[in-house]
Amino acid sequence: MEEGIIILEFESANFDNMIHNWGMIKDTITFHVIVLVVEGKVLYNINNEEILLEKGEIMYIPKYSLRSGENFSGKPHQKYTILFHLEEERIDIPYLLQRQCFIVKPRNFEYFKQRAEFLYTDLRGNKKYNDFICQGILKEIIGMLAREKEENEIPPMKLKYAQDIQEYIMKHYRNNIEINNLAKLIQKSPNYTIAIFKEVTGQSPIQYLHHLRILEACNLLVNSNMDIAYISDYLGFYDTSYFSRTFKKIMSISPREYQKAGIEAKASNDI
């Protein structure tokens, strides 16, 4: 089977932060939309059907949908919206082909949120290579949504184990985290711990840890005076070459290239 080729072009990425009297008039959209609700609730009308979107939920709205929206019960909310155009030669993502609106409540919503936040920040910064990097992040979000939509429901206890591990990693991502520590956290074997986390999130614990560290590295490279070696040590890598390899694997460019592009973009914005 040939792999799908998806060419993306961003319309915009937005963050609505507790906007009172927020609303959108009914209109036919000419782009695809992914919505992630961070706080509160949003009431949408999609193709004349009312849809309530709540905290921790993600909705995909296909191009040419008739859409309107407003705060639910007049209360403001927080959400990210990603608007994009899609030129497809061969698509192997079913929901993009079907073009049907749907909602998921992903087991790893915090990771979706972090990716959306990075996308929003990077696109607004107009940084060098940002289109290339952000296309990769959007493709990741699209793929993870497909997985969430298609996977069978995970038993509640497995979901709790994965969430406990996820919360622990998020709190201690700068520290040296051993699989044995995570196994003790949920009182299971190391192999079971790895398997359950990957089943729920689609990543191993070490992959999730690396993604959290690299997202923080992106921020520190551009918005701090730390050098690369210090950032590597600060984030718990303790080996600069390993940090650089991990960064490039996730971000597609080296830390030095990312830092240089970010600093140049900030300087040009200050002029």
Short mmCIF file of C-alpha atoms in Angstrom, two decimals:
data_model
loop_
_atom_site.label_atom_id
_atom_site.label_comp_id
_atom_site.label_asym_id
_atom_site.label_seq_id
_atom_site.Cartn_x
_atom_site.Cartn_y
_atom_site.Cartn_z
CA MET A 1 0.00 0.00 0.00
CA GLU A 2 1.38 3.41 -0.93
CA GLU A 3 1.92 5.82 1.91
CA GLY A 4 -0.38 8.85 1.92
CA ILE A 5 1.05 12.17 0.83
CA ILE A 6 -0.50 15.12 2.66
CA ILE A 7 0.45 18.70 1.81
CA LEU A 8 -0.62 21.16 4.50
CA GLU A 9 -0.88 24.93 4.52
CA PHE A 10 -1.71 26.87 7.66
CA GLU A 11 -4.56 29.34 7.75
CA SER A 12 -3.87 30.24 11.40
CA ALA A 13 -3.43 28.88 14.92
CA ASN A 14 -5.34 30.71 17.67
CA PHE A 15 -5.69 30.70 21.44
CA ASP A 16 -8.95 32.02 22.88
CA ASN A 17 -8.24 32.92 26.49
CA MET A 18 -11.40 33.55 28.53
CA ILE A 19 -12.98 35.95 26.03
CA HIS A 20 -16.28 37.31 27.35
CA ASN A 21 -19.09 37.47 24.77
CA TRP A 22 -17.07 35.23 22.44
CA GLY A 23 -18.99 34.03 19.42
CA MET A 24 -18.87 33.32 15.68
CA ILE A 25 -21.66 33.97 13.21
CA LYS A 26 -22.88 31.06 11.09
CA ASP A 27 -20.67 30.72 8.05
CA THR A 28 -19.35 28.05 5.68
CA ILE A 29 -15.66 27.55 6.45
CA THR A 30 -13.13 27.16 3.63
CA PHE A 31 -10.51 25.33 5.72
CA HIS A 32 -10.22 22.37 8.10
CA VAL A 33 -10.33 23.04 11.86
CA ILE A 34 -9.05 21.19 14.94
CA VAL A 35 -10.32 22.54 18.29
CA LEU A 36 -8.82 21.68 21.71
CA VAL A 37 -10.73 22.91 24.77
CA VAL A 38 -8.39 23.62 27.70
CA GLU A 39 -10.87 25.14 30.16
CA GLY A 40 -14.65 25.51 30.25
CA LYS A 41 -17.18 24.60 27.58
CA VAL A 42 -17.99 25.82 24.06
CA LEU A 43 -21.30 25.48 22.24
CA TYR A 44 -20.96 24.93 18.51
CA ASN A 45 -23.51 24.53 15.75
CA ILE A 46 -22.04 22.39 12.98
CA ASN A 47 -24.22 21.80 9.91
CA ASN A 48 -27.31 22.77 11.96
CA GLU A 49 -26.48 20.33 14.78
CA GLU A 50 -25.69 21.66 18.28
CA ILE A 51 -22.45 20.26 19.72
CA LEU A 52 -21.17 20.93 23.26
CA LEU A 53 -17.39 20.70 23.48
CA GLU A 54 -15.93 20.39 27.00
CA LYS A 55 -12.54 20.64 28.70
CA GLY A 56 -10.22 17.82 27.59
CA GLU A 57 -12.09 17.21 24.32
CA ILE A 58 -10.89 17.71 20.74
CA MET A 59 -13.12 18.27 17.72
CA TYR A 60 -12.30 18.01 14.02
CA ILE A 61 -14.43 20.17 11.69
CA PRO A 62 -13.97 19.45 7.97
CA LYS A 63 -13.76 22.03 5.22
CA TYR A 64 -17.08 23.37 3.86
CA SER A 65 -18.91 22.79 7.14
CA LEU A 66 -21.54 25.32 8.18
CA ARG A 67 -20.22 26.52 11.55
CA SER A 68 -21.11 28.92 14.35
CA GLY A 69 -20.15 29.03 18.03
CA GLU A 70 -20.56 30.81 21.36
CA ASN A 71 -19.65 30.58 25.04
CA PHE A 72 -21.73 27.96 26.83
CA SER A 73 -24.17 29.57 29.27
CA GLY A 74 -22.35 32.87 28.80
CA LYS A 75 -19.22 31.61 30.59
CA PRO A 76 -15.79 32.17 28.91
CA HIS A 77 -13.45 29.33 28.01
CA GLN A 78 -9.90 28.56 26.87
CA LYS A 79 -9.21 26.72 23.64
CA TYR A 80 -6.71 26.28 20.83
CA THR A 81 -7.94 26.21 17.24
CA ILE A 82 -5.78 25.10 14.34
CA LEU A 83 -7.01 26.11 10.88
CA PHE A 84 -5.40 24.53 7.85
CA HIS A 85 -5.76 23.77 4.16
CA LEU A 86 -5.16 20.32 2.78
CA GLU A 87 -3.96 19.29 -0.65
CA GLU A 88 -4.15 15.54 -0.89
CA GLU A 89 -2.68 13.24 -3.49
CA ARG A 90 -3.20 10.02 -1.56
CA ILE A 91 -4.61 10.18 1.96
CA ASP A 92 -4.45 7.23 4.32
CA ILE A 93 -6.16 9.08 7.21
CA PRO A 94 -9.80 7.90 7.04
CA TYR A 95 -11.44 10.88 8.75
CA LEU A 96 -9.80 13.31 6.32
CA LEU A 97 -11.31 11.30 3.48
CA GLN A 98 -14.74 11.02 5.10
CA ARG A 99 -14.86 14.70 6.06
CA GLN A 100 -17.19 14.15 8.98
CA CYS A 101 -17.12 16.21 12.17
CA PHE A 102 -16.22 14.18 15.28
CA ILE A 103 -15.15 14.61 18.91
CA VAL A 104 -12.64 12.60 20.93
CA LYS A 105 -11.60 12.83 24.57
CA PRO A 106 -7.99 11.64 24.25
CA ARG A 107 -6.23 9.76 27.00
CA ASN A 108 -3.14 11.92 26.51
CA PHE A 109 -4.84 15.32 26.21
CA GLU A 110 -1.94 17.09 27.98
CA TYR A 111 0.38 16.05 25.18
CA PHE A 112 -2.07 17.29 22.52
CA LYS A 113 -2.29 20.57 24.46
CA GLN A 114 1.49 20.98 24.57
CA ARG A 115 1.80 20.34 20.84
CA ALA A 116 -0.98 22.86 20.09
CA GLU A 117 0.66 25.43 22.37
CA PHE A 118 4.01 24.97 20.65
CA LEU A 119 2.35 25.25 17.25
CA TYR A 120 0.54 28.45 18.24
CA THR A 121 3.69 30.04 19.70
CA ASP A 122 6.01 29.06 16.86
CA LEU A 123 3.68 30.20 14.08
CA ARG A 124 3.14 33.58 15.75
CA GLY A 125 6.89 34.04 16.19
CA ASN A 126 7.53 33.85 12.44
CA LYS A 127 10.74 31.93 13.12
CA LYS A 128 13.05 30.49 10.51
CA TYR A 129 12.09 26.92 9.51
CA ASN A 130 8.82 27.29 11.44
CA ASP A 131 6.63 26.17 8.53
CA PHE A 132 8.63 22.97 8.13
CA ILE A 133 8.62 22.26 11.86
CA CYS A 134 4.96 23.18 12.39
CA GLN A 135 3.81 21.03 9.46
CA GLY A 136 5.44 18.08 11.21
CA ILE A 137 3.66 18.90 14.47
CA LEU A 138 0.29 19.26 12.71
CA LYS A 139 0.78 15.92 10.93
CA GLU A 140 1.53 14.38 14.33
CA ILE A 141 -1.70 15.82 15.77
CA ILE A 142 -3.70 14.60 12.76
CA GLY A 143 -2.22 11.11 13.08
CA MET A 144 -2.78 10.92 16.84
CA LEU A 145 -6.41 11.97 16.34
CA ALA A 146 -6.85 9.15 13.83
CA ARG A 147 -5.45 6.69 16.34
CA GLU A 148 -7.68 8.01 19.13
CA LYS A 149 -10.76 7.77 16.90
CA GLU A 150 -10.11 4.21 15.79
CA GLU A 151 -8.77 2.49 18.90
CA ASN A 152 -11.10 0.47 21.07
CA GLU A 153 -12.02 1.88 24.45
CA ILE A 154 -9.29 1.33 27.03
CA PRO A 155 -10.41 -0.22 30.34
CA PRO A 156 -10.65 2.45 33.09
CA MET A 157 -7.92 0.88 35.25
CA LYS A 158 -5.42 0.87 32.37
CA LEU A 159 -6.31 4.50 31.70
CA LYS A 160 -5.70 5.38 35.36
CA TYR A 161 -2.29 3.66 35.34
CA ALA A 162 -1.24 5.60 32.25
CA GLN A 163 -2.51 8.91 33.64
CA ASP A 164 -0.65 8.37 36.93
CA ILE A 165 2.57 7.71 34.99
CA GLN A 166 1.98 10.70 32.73
CA GLU A 167 1.43 13.06 35.66
CA TYR A 168 4.55 11.77 37.40
CA ILE A 169 6.70 12.31 34.30
CA MET A 170 5.31 15.82 33.77
CA LYS A 171 6.21 16.77 37.35
CA HIS A 172 9.70 15.19 37.30
CA TYR A 173 10.76 15.41 33.64
CA ARG A 174 14.06 17.12 34.53
CA ASN A 175 15.03 14.25 36.82
CA ASN A 176 16.44 10.85 36.00
CA ILE A 177 13.31 8.68 35.70
CA GLU A 178 13.80 4.92 35.75
CA ILE A 179 11.21 2.46 34.48
CA ASN A 180 11.46 0.69 37.84
CA ASN A 181 10.27 3.87 39.58
CA LEU A 182 7.26 4.09 37.26
CA ALA A 183 6.52 0.40 37.81
CA LYS A 184 6.53 0.92 41.58
CA LEU A 185 4.19 3.87 41.13
CA ILE A 186 1.44 1.63 39.73
CA GLN A 187 2.69 -1.56 41.47
CA LYS A 188 3.23 -3.46 38.22
CA SER A 189 6.19 -5.00 36.44
CA PRO A 190 8.47 -2.78 34.30
CA ASN A 191 7.44 -4.56 31.08
CA TYR A 192 3.74 -4.19 31.88
CA THR A 193 4.30 -0.52 32.75
CA ILE A 194 5.90 0.21 29.38
CA ALA A 195 3.24 -1.77 27.50
CA ILE A 196 0.28 -0.12 29.22
CA PHE A 197 1.63 3.40 28.77
CA LYS A 198 2.29 2.79 25.07
CA GLU A 199 -1.15 1.25 24.59
CA VAL A 200 -2.84 4.32 26.04
CA THR A 201 -0.63 7.14 24.75
CA GLY A 202 1.00 5.67 21.64
CA GLN A 203 4.43 6.42 23.11
CA SER A 204 6.81 4.69 25.47
CA PRO A 205 7.52 6.51 28.77
CA ILE A 206 11.01 7.47 27.54
CA GLN A 207 9.59 8.90 24.28
CA TYR A 208 7.08 10.94 26.25
CA LEU A 209 9.82 12.15 28.59
CA HIS A 210 12.01 13.20 25.66
CA HIS A 211 9.18 15.13 24.01
CA LEU A 212 8.52 17.09 27.22
CA ARG A 213 12.22 17.89 27.60
CA ILE A 214 12.63 18.98 23.98
CA LEU A 215 9.58 21.26 24.14
CA GLU A 216 11.15 22.97 27.15
CA ALA A 217 14.51 23.07 25.35
CA CYS A 218 12.90 24.97 22.46
CA ASN A 219 11.72 27.62 24.90
CA LEU A 220 15.07 27.89 26.69
CA LEU A 221 17.13 28.04 23.49
CA VAL A 222 15.35 31.19 22.36
CA ASN A 223 14.16 32.83 25.57
CA SER A 224 17.05 32.33 27.99
CA ASN A 225 20.80 32.99 28.19
CA MET A 226 21.59 29.31 28.79
CA ASP A 227 24.04 27.70 26.39
CA ILE A 228 23.30 24.33 24.81
CA ALA A 229 25.48 22.34 27.21
CA TYR A 230 23.78 23.93 30.22
CA ILE A 231 20.30 23.31 28.80
CA SER A 232 21.23 19.68 28.18
CA ASP A 233 22.32 19.26 31.79
CA TYR A 234 19.39 21.32 33.14
CA LEU A 235 16.89 19.04 31.38
CA GLY A 236 18.50 15.89 32.68
CA PHE A 237 20.36 14.63 29.60
CA TYR A 238 23.86 15.00 31.12
CA ASP A 239 25.34 14.30 27.66
CA THR A 240 25.23 17.17 25.17
CA SER A 241 25.71 14.98 22.09
CA TYR A 242 22.80 12.73 23.13
CA PHE A 243 20.66 15.82 23.78
CA SER A 244 21.51 17.17 20.31
CA ARG A 245 20.66 13.86 18.61
CA THR A 246 17.36 13.64 20.48
CA PHE A 247 16.50 17.25 19.66
CA LYS A 248 17.19 16.79 15.95
CA LYS A 249 15.20 13.55 15.84
CA ILE A 250 12.12 15.31 17.25
CA MET A 251 12.48 18.80 15.77
CA SER A 252 14.24 17.91 12.46
CA ILE A 253 16.95 20.54 13.02
CA SER A 254 19.81 20.81 15.52
CA PRO A 255 19.57 22.84 18.76
CA ARG A 256 22.12 25.33 17.41
CA GLU A 257 20.14 25.84 14.18
CA TYR A 258 16.91 26.25 16.15
CA GLN A 259 18.53 28.74 18.56
CA LYS A 260 20.10 30.76 15.73
CA ALA A 261 16.82 30.94 13.80
CA GLY A 262 14.85 31.91 16.92
CA ILE A 263 17.27 34.65 17.95
CA GLU A 264 17.36 36.07 14.42
CA ALA A 265 13.56 36.09 14.30
CA LYS A 266 13.35 37.90 17.66
CA ALA A 267 15.92 40.46 16.49
CA SER A 268 14.03 41.14 13.26
CA ASN A 269 10.79 41.56 15.19
CA ASP A 270 12.45 44.13 17.47
CA ILE A 271 13.56 46.30 14.55
#
